[in-house]
Amino acid sequence: MHTLLIELVYISKKFISQILPPTCRYYPTCSTYMIDALKRHGAILGLTMGLARILRCNPFVKGGVDPVPDYFTLRRNPHPERYEDEIIAQAFHSNKK
């Protein structure tokens, strides 16, 4: 089930995201977050986390680095420095200075 959802996100990234201007306030983008959440937490929890992230991505928030946490939560990741992606870790540490 989660592979079908991942494929739908890839289709959305390929066709819908090309038409709209880039507006995601977070890194990684909401679509990448959704894919990571689906891979880590499965179809139901991953979809729930991804939809919560999309709802958080609005003009009233600052945004920033927000990788998928290792545990299920609907809130922003409190420890982005623990993310294994080196680019994200560097972005987090450069924002802290």
Short mmCIF file of N, CA, C and O in Angstrom, two decimals:
data_model
loop_
_atom_site.label_atom_id
_atom_site.label_comp_id
_atom_site.label_asym_id
_atom_site.label_seq_id
_atom_site.Cartn_x
_atom_site.Cartn_y
_atom_site.Cartn_z
N MET A 1 0.82 -1.20 0.00
CA MET A 1 0.00 0.00 0.00
C MET A 1 0.86 1.26 0.00
O MET A 1 0.56 2.21 -0.70
N HIS A 2 1.93 1.24 0.83
CA HIS A 2 2.75 2.44 0.88
C HIS A 2 3.52 2.68 -0.42
O HIS A 2 3.81 3.82 -0.76
N THR A 3 3.81 1.61 -1.17
CA THR A 3 4.49 1.81 -2.45
C THR A 3 3.56 2.51 -3.46
O THR A 3 4.04 3.33 -4.25
N LEU A 4 2.29 2.22 -3.40
CA LEU A 4 1.33 2.92 -4.26
C LEU A 4 1.27 4.41 -3.90
O LEU A 4 1.27 5.27 -4.79
N LEU A 5 1.25 4.71 -2.62
CA LEU A 5 1.23 6.11 -2.18
C LEU A 5 2.52 6.83 -2.59
O LEU A 5 2.48 8.00 -3.00
N ILE A 6 3.64 6.14 -2.48
CA ILE A 6 4.92 6.75 -2.89
C ILE A 6 4.89 7.05 -4.38
O ILE A 6 5.34 8.12 -4.82
N GLU A 7 4.38 6.14 -5.18
CA GLU A 7 4.28 6.37 -6.62
C GLU A 7 3.37 7.56 -6.93
O GLU A 7 3.66 8.36 -7.83
N LEU A 8 2.29 7.71 -6.19
CA LEU A 8 1.40 8.86 -6.39
C LEU A 8 2.11 10.18 -6.08
O LEU A 8 1.93 11.18 -6.77
N VAL A 9 2.95 10.17 -5.04
CA VAL A 9 3.71 11.38 -4.71
C VAL A 9 4.72 11.68 -5.81
O VAL A 9 4.90 12.84 -6.20
N TYR A 10 5.39 10.64 -6.33
CA TYR A 10 6.33 10.85 -7.44
C TYR A 10 5.61 11.43 -8.67
O TYR A 10 6.13 12.33 -9.34
N ILE A 11 4.43 10.94 -8.97
CA ILE A 11 3.65 11.47 -10.10
C ILE A 11 3.29 12.92 -9.84
O ILE A 11 3.40 13.77 -10.74
N SER A 12 2.89 13.21 -8.63
CA SER A 12 2.57 14.59 -8.26
C SER A 12 3.79 15.50 -8.41
O SER A 12 3.68 16.62 -8.93
N LYS A 13 4.95 15.02 -7.94
CA LYS A 13 6.18 15.82 -8.08
C LYS A 13 6.51 16.07 -9.54
O LYS A 13 6.94 17.16 -9.91
N LYS A 14 6.29 15.07 -10.36
CA LYS A 14 6.68 15.18 -11.77
C LYS A 14 5.75 16.08 -12.57
O LYS A 14 6.21 16.87 -13.40
N PHE A 15 4.47 16.01 -12.32
CA PHE A 15 3.52 16.74 -13.16
C PHE A 15 2.94 17.99 -12.49
O PHE A 15 2.95 19.06 -13.09
N ILE A 16 2.45 17.87 -11.30
CA ILE A 16 1.80 19.01 -10.65
C ILE A 16 2.82 20.04 -10.17
O ILE A 16 2.63 21.24 -10.34
N SER A 17 3.91 19.58 -9.57
CA SER A 17 4.92 20.51 -9.05
C SER A 17 5.61 21.31 -10.14
O SER A 17 6.13 22.39 -9.88
N GLN A 18 5.63 20.79 -11.34
CA GLN A 18 6.25 21.51 -12.45
C GLN A 18 5.41 22.71 -12.88
O GLN A 18 5.94 23.68 -13.41
N ILE A 19 4.11 22.65 -12.65
CA ILE A 19 3.21 23.72 -13.06
C ILE A 19 3.21 24.86 -12.03
O ILE A 19 3.19 26.03 -12.39
N LEU A 20 3.24 24.49 -10.74
CA LEU A 20 3.14 25.46 -9.67
C LEU A 20 4.51 26.01 -9.28
O LEU A 20 5.52 25.31 -9.41
N PRO A 21 4.57 27.24 -8.78
CA PRO A 21 5.86 27.77 -8.33
C PRO A 21 6.30 27.09 -7.03
O PRO A 21 5.45 26.62 -6.26
N PRO A 22 7.61 27.04 -6.76
CA PRO A 22 8.07 26.40 -5.51
C PRO A 22 7.68 27.26 -4.31
O PRO A 22 8.04 28.43 -4.22
N THR A 23 6.92 26.68 -3.39
CA THR A 23 6.45 27.44 -2.24
C THR A 23 6.70 26.74 -0.90
O THR A 23 6.29 27.27 0.12
N CYS A 24 7.34 25.59 -0.89
CA CYS A 24 7.55 24.86 0.35
C CYS A 24 8.51 25.66 1.24
O CYS A 24 9.56 26.11 0.81
N ARG A 25 8.15 25.80 2.50
CA ARG A 25 8.92 26.56 3.46
C ARG A 25 9.89 25.69 4.26
O ARG A 25 10.60 26.20 5.13
N TYR A 26 9.89 24.41 3.99
CA TYR A 26 10.72 23.49 4.76
C TYR A 26 11.76 22.82 3.88
O TYR A 26 11.63 22.75 2.66
N TYR A 27 12.78 22.28 4.54
CA TYR A 27 13.76 21.43 3.88
C TYR A 27 13.84 20.15 4.68
O TYR A 27 14.05 20.23 5.89
N PRO A 28 13.66 19.01 4.10
CA PRO A 28 13.34 18.71 2.72
C PRO A 28 11.91 19.14 2.38
O PRO A 28 11.10 19.39 3.28
N THR A 29 11.62 19.21 1.10
CA THR A 29 10.30 19.67 0.66
C THR A 29 9.21 18.73 1.18
O THR A 29 9.48 17.61 1.60
N CYS A 30 7.98 19.20 1.14
CA CYS A 30 6.86 18.42 1.67
C CYS A 30 6.69 17.09 0.95
O CYS A 30 6.36 16.07 1.57
N SER A 31 6.91 17.06 -0.35
CA SER A 31 6.76 15.81 -1.09
C SER A 31 7.86 14.81 -0.71
O SER A 31 7.59 13.62 -0.54
N THR A 32 9.08 15.29 -0.54
CA THR A 32 10.17 14.42 -0.10
C THR A 32 9.92 13.94 1.32
O THR A 32 10.18 12.77 1.65
N TYR A 33 9.40 14.81 2.17
CA TYR A 33 9.04 14.44 3.53
C TYR A 33 7.99 13.33 3.52
O TYR A 33 8.09 12.36 4.28
N MET A 34 6.99 13.47 2.67
CA MET A 34 5.93 12.47 2.57
C MET A 34 6.51 11.11 2.16
O MET A 34 6.16 10.08 2.75
N ILE A 35 7.38 11.10 1.18
CA ILE A 35 8.00 9.85 0.73
C ILE A 35 8.82 9.22 1.85
O ILE A 35 8.73 8.02 2.12
N ASP A 36 9.64 10.03 2.55
CA ASP A 36 10.44 9.51 3.66
C ASP A 36 9.56 8.97 4.78
O ASP A 36 9.84 7.94 5.36
N ALA A 37 8.48 9.69 5.10
CA ALA A 37 7.57 9.25 6.16
C ALA A 37 6.89 7.94 5.78
O ALA A 37 6.73 7.05 6.62
N LEU A 38 6.49 7.80 4.52
CA LEU A 38 5.86 6.56 4.07
C LEU A 38 6.84 5.39 4.14
O LEU A 38 6.48 4.28 4.54
N LYS A 39 8.10 5.62 3.78
CA LYS A 39 9.10 4.56 3.83
C LYS A 39 9.42 4.16 5.26
O LYS A 39 9.60 2.99 5.55
N ARG A 40 9.50 5.12 6.16
CA ARG A 40 9.87 4.83 7.54
C ARG A 40 8.73 4.30 8.40
O ARG A 40 8.94 3.45 9.25
N HIS A 41 7.53 4.86 8.21
CA HIS A 41 6.45 4.58 9.14
C HIS A 41 5.26 3.84 8.53
O HIS A 41 4.28 3.59 9.23
N GLY A 42 5.33 3.50 7.26
CA GLY A 42 4.24 2.75 6.64
C GLY A 42 3.15 3.65 6.09
O GLY A 42 3.22 4.88 6.16
N ALA A 43 2.12 3.02 5.56
CA ALA A 43 1.08 3.76 4.83
C ALA A 43 0.26 4.67 5.72
O ALA A 43 0.10 5.86 5.42
N ILE A 44 -0.26 4.17 6.82
CA ILE A 44 -1.19 4.97 7.63
C ILE A 44 -0.46 6.06 8.41
O ILE A 44 -0.81 7.24 8.31
N LEU A 45 0.56 5.68 9.18
CA LEU A 45 1.28 6.67 9.97
C LEU A 45 2.06 7.64 9.07
O LEU A 45 2.10 8.85 9.33
N GLY A 46 2.68 7.12 8.01
CA GLY A 46 3.43 7.98 7.10
C GLY A 46 2.55 8.98 6.38
O GLY A 46 2.90 10.15 6.24
N LEU A 47 1.39 8.53 5.94
CA LEU A 47 0.45 9.43 5.28
C LEU A 47 -0.05 10.49 6.26
O LEU A 47 -0.15 11.67 5.91
N THR A 48 -0.32 10.09 7.47
CA THR A 48 -0.77 11.04 8.49
C THR A 48 0.31 12.08 8.78
O THR A 48 0.02 13.29 8.86
N MET A 49 1.56 11.64 8.91
CA MET A 49 2.66 12.58 9.15
C MET A 49 2.85 13.51 7.96
O MET A 49 3.08 14.71 8.13
N GLY A 50 2.76 12.97 6.75
CA GLY A 50 2.93 13.79 5.55
C GLY A 50 1.83 14.84 5.41
O GLY A 50 2.10 15.99 5.06
N LEU A 51 0.60 14.45 5.70
CA LEU A 51 -0.50 15.41 5.61
C LEU A 51 -0.39 16.49 6.69
O LEU A 51 -0.68 17.66 6.44
N ALA A 52 0.07 16.10 7.89
CA ALA A 52 0.28 17.09 8.94
C ALA A 52 1.37 18.07 8.54
O ALA A 52 1.26 19.28 8.80
N ARG A 53 2.40 17.59 7.88
CA ARG A 53 3.47 18.47 7.40
C ARG A 53 2.94 19.45 6.35
O ARG A 53 3.27 20.63 6.36
N ILE A 54 2.11 18.96 5.44
CA ILE A 54 1.54 19.83 4.41
C ILE A 54 0.69 20.92 5.06
O ILE A 54 0.72 22.08 4.64
N LEU A 55 -0.05 20.57 6.10
CA LEU A 55 -0.85 21.57 6.81
C LEU A 55 0.03 22.58 7.55
O LEU A 55 -0.34 23.74 7.69
N ARG A 56 1.21 22.15 8.02
CA ARG A 56 2.14 23.07 8.69
C ARG A 56 2.82 24.01 7.70
O ARG A 56 3.31 25.06 8.09
N CYS A 57 2.88 23.64 6.45
CA CYS A 57 3.58 24.43 5.43
C CYS A 57 2.63 25.50 4.90
O CYS A 57 1.92 25.30 3.93
N ASN A 58 2.63 26.64 5.57
CA ASN A 58 1.74 27.72 5.18
C ASN A 58 2.45 29.06 5.40
O ASN A 58 3.52 29.09 6.02
N PRO A 59 1.91 30.16 4.92
CA PRO A 59 2.59 31.45 5.03
C PRO A 59 2.76 31.97 6.45
O PRO A 59 3.50 32.91 6.68
N PHE A 60 2.12 31.36 7.43
CA PHE A 60 2.19 31.85 8.80
C PHE A 60 3.30 31.21 9.63
O PHE A 60 3.43 31.51 10.81
N VAL A 61 4.08 30.31 9.03
CA VAL A 61 5.19 29.67 9.74
C VAL A 61 6.51 30.07 9.10
O VAL A 61 6.57 30.41 7.92
N LYS A 62 7.57 30.03 9.89
CA LYS A 62 8.90 30.40 9.41
C LYS A 62 9.48 29.33 8.49
O LYS A 62 10.19 29.63 7.55
N GLY A 63 9.20 28.07 8.79
CA GLY A 63 9.77 26.97 7.99
C GLY A 63 11.11 26.57 8.55
O GLY A 63 11.38 26.69 9.73
N GLY A 64 11.98 26.07 7.69
CA GLY A 64 13.31 25.66 8.11
C GLY A 64 13.55 24.18 7.87
O GLY A 64 12.87 23.53 7.09
N VAL A 65 14.52 23.65 8.60
CA VAL A 65 14.90 22.26 8.47
C VAL A 65 13.95 21.40 9.31
O VAL A 65 13.78 21.64 10.50
N ASP A 66 13.31 20.42 8.68
CA ASP A 66 12.34 19.57 9.38
C ASP A 66 12.32 18.18 8.76
O ASP A 66 11.43 17.84 7.99
N PRO A 67 13.32 17.34 9.07
CA PRO A 67 13.33 15.98 8.53
C PRO A 67 12.33 15.09 9.25
O PRO A 67 11.81 15.44 10.31
N VAL A 68 12.07 13.93 8.69
CA VAL A 68 11.15 12.95 9.30
C VAL A 68 11.80 12.39 10.55
O VAL A 68 12.92 11.88 10.50
N PRO A 69 11.12 12.48 11.71
CA PRO A 69 11.70 11.90 12.92
C PRO A 69 11.60 10.38 12.92
O PRO A 69 10.85 9.79 12.15
N ASP A 70 12.36 9.76 13.80
CA ASP A 70 12.37 8.30 13.90
C ASP A 70 11.11 7.74 14.54
O ASP A 70 10.84 6.55 14.44
N TYR A 71 10.37 8.57 15.22
CA TYR A 71 9.15 8.15 15.90
C TYR A 71 7.96 8.91 15.32
O TYR A 71 8.12 9.97 14.72
N PHE A 72 6.76 8.38 15.50
CA PHE A 72 5.56 9.01 14.97
C PHE A 72 5.22 10.26 15.77
O PHE A 72 5.13 10.22 17.00
N THR A 73 5.04 11.36 15.08
CA THR A 73 4.58 12.60 15.69
C THR A 73 3.95 13.47 14.62
O THR A 73 4.31 13.37 13.45
N LEU A 74 3.02 14.29 15.03
CA LEU A 74 2.40 15.23 14.09
C LEU A 74 3.05 16.60 14.18
O LEU A 74 2.70 17.50 13.42
N ARG A 75 3.99 16.76 15.08
CA ARG A 75 4.67 18.04 15.25
C ARG A 75 5.99 18.06 14.51
O ARG A 75 6.48 17.05 14.03
N ARG A 76 6.57 19.23 14.47
CA ARG A 76 7.86 19.42 13.81
C ARG A 76 8.94 18.63 14.55
O ARG A 76 8.89 18.48 15.76
N ASN A 77 9.93 18.15 13.82
CA ASN A 77 11.02 17.38 14.39
C ASN A 77 11.84 18.28 15.32
O ASN A 77 12.42 19.26 14.89
N PRO A 78 11.91 17.92 16.62
CA PRO A 78 12.65 18.77 17.55
C PRO A 78 14.16 18.64 17.43
O PRO A 78 14.89 19.48 17.95
N HIS A 79 14.66 17.61 16.75
CA HIS A 79 16.10 17.39 16.64
C HIS A 79 16.54 17.15 15.20
O HIS A 79 16.93 16.05 14.85
N PRO A 80 16.50 18.18 14.36
CA PRO A 80 16.92 17.96 12.96
C PRO A 80 18.40 17.67 12.82
O PRO A 80 18.82 17.12 11.81
N GLU A 81 19.20 17.98 13.84
CA GLU A 81 20.64 17.72 13.73
C GLU A 81 20.95 16.23 13.75
O GLU A 81 22.03 15.82 13.35
N ARG A 82 20.00 15.40 14.16
CA ARG A 82 20.20 13.95 14.18
C ARG A 82 19.88 13.29 12.85
O ARG A 82 20.02 12.09 12.70
N TYR A 83 19.48 14.07 11.87
CA TYR A 83 19.14 13.52 10.56
C TYR A 83 20.42 13.07 9.86
O TYR A 83 21.46 13.73 9.96
N GLU A 84 20.35 11.96 9.16
CA GLU A 84 21.56 11.40 8.56
C GLU A 84 22.02 12.13 7.30
O GLU A 84 23.14 11.96 6.86
N ASP A 85 21.18 12.96 6.72
CA ASP A 85 21.55 13.68 5.51
C ASP A 85 22.52 14.82 5.86
O ASP A 85 22.21 15.70 6.65
N GLU A 86 23.70 14.78 5.30
CA GLU A 86 24.74 15.75 5.62
C GLU A 86 24.34 17.18 5.24
O GLU A 86 24.65 18.13 5.95
N ILE A 87 23.62 17.34 4.14
CA ILE A 87 23.19 18.68 3.70
C ILE A 87 22.24 19.29 4.74
O ILE A 87 22.36 20.46 5.09
N ILE A 88 21.33 18.50 5.25
CA ILE A 88 20.38 19.00 6.24
C ILE A 88 21.11 19.34 7.54
O ILE A 88 20.85 20.37 8.15
N ALA A 89 22.01 18.49 7.96
CA ALA A 89 22.75 18.76 9.19
C ALA A 89 23.55 20.05 9.06
O ALA A 89 23.59 20.87 9.98
N GLN A 90 24.18 20.28 7.92
CA GLN A 90 24.93 21.51 7.70
C GLN A 90 24.01 22.73 7.69
O GLN A 90 24.34 23.76 8.26
N ALA A 91 22.85 22.60 7.06
CA ALA A 91 21.90 23.70 7.02
C ALA A 91 21.41 24.03 8.43
O ALA A 91 21.27 25.20 8.79
N PHE A 92 21.20 23.01 9.25
CA PHE A 92 20.73 23.24 10.61
C PHE A 92 21.81 23.96 11.42
O PHE A 92 21.53 24.93 12.10
N HIS A 93 23.04 23.50 11.32
CA HIS A 93 24.12 24.10 12.12
C HIS A 93 24.45 25.51 11.65
O HIS A 93 24.79 26.36 12.45
N SER A 94 24.31 25.80 10.36
CA SER A 94 24.58 27.15 9.88
C SER A 94 23.47 28.12 10.32
O SER A 94 23.73 29.29 10.52
N ASN A 95 22.25 27.62 10.50
CA ASN A 95 21.16 28.47 10.99
C ASN A 95 21.28 28.76 12.48
O ASN A 95 20.75 29.75 12.97
N LYS A 96 21.97 27.90 13.22
CA LYS A 96 22.13 28.07 14.66
C LYS A 96 23.14 29.16 15.00
O LYS A 96 23.12 29.71 16.08
N LYS A 97 24.06 29.47 14.08
CA LYS A 97 25.13 30.44 14.37
C LYS A 97 24.64 31.86 14.25
O LYS A 97 23.75 32.26 13.75
#
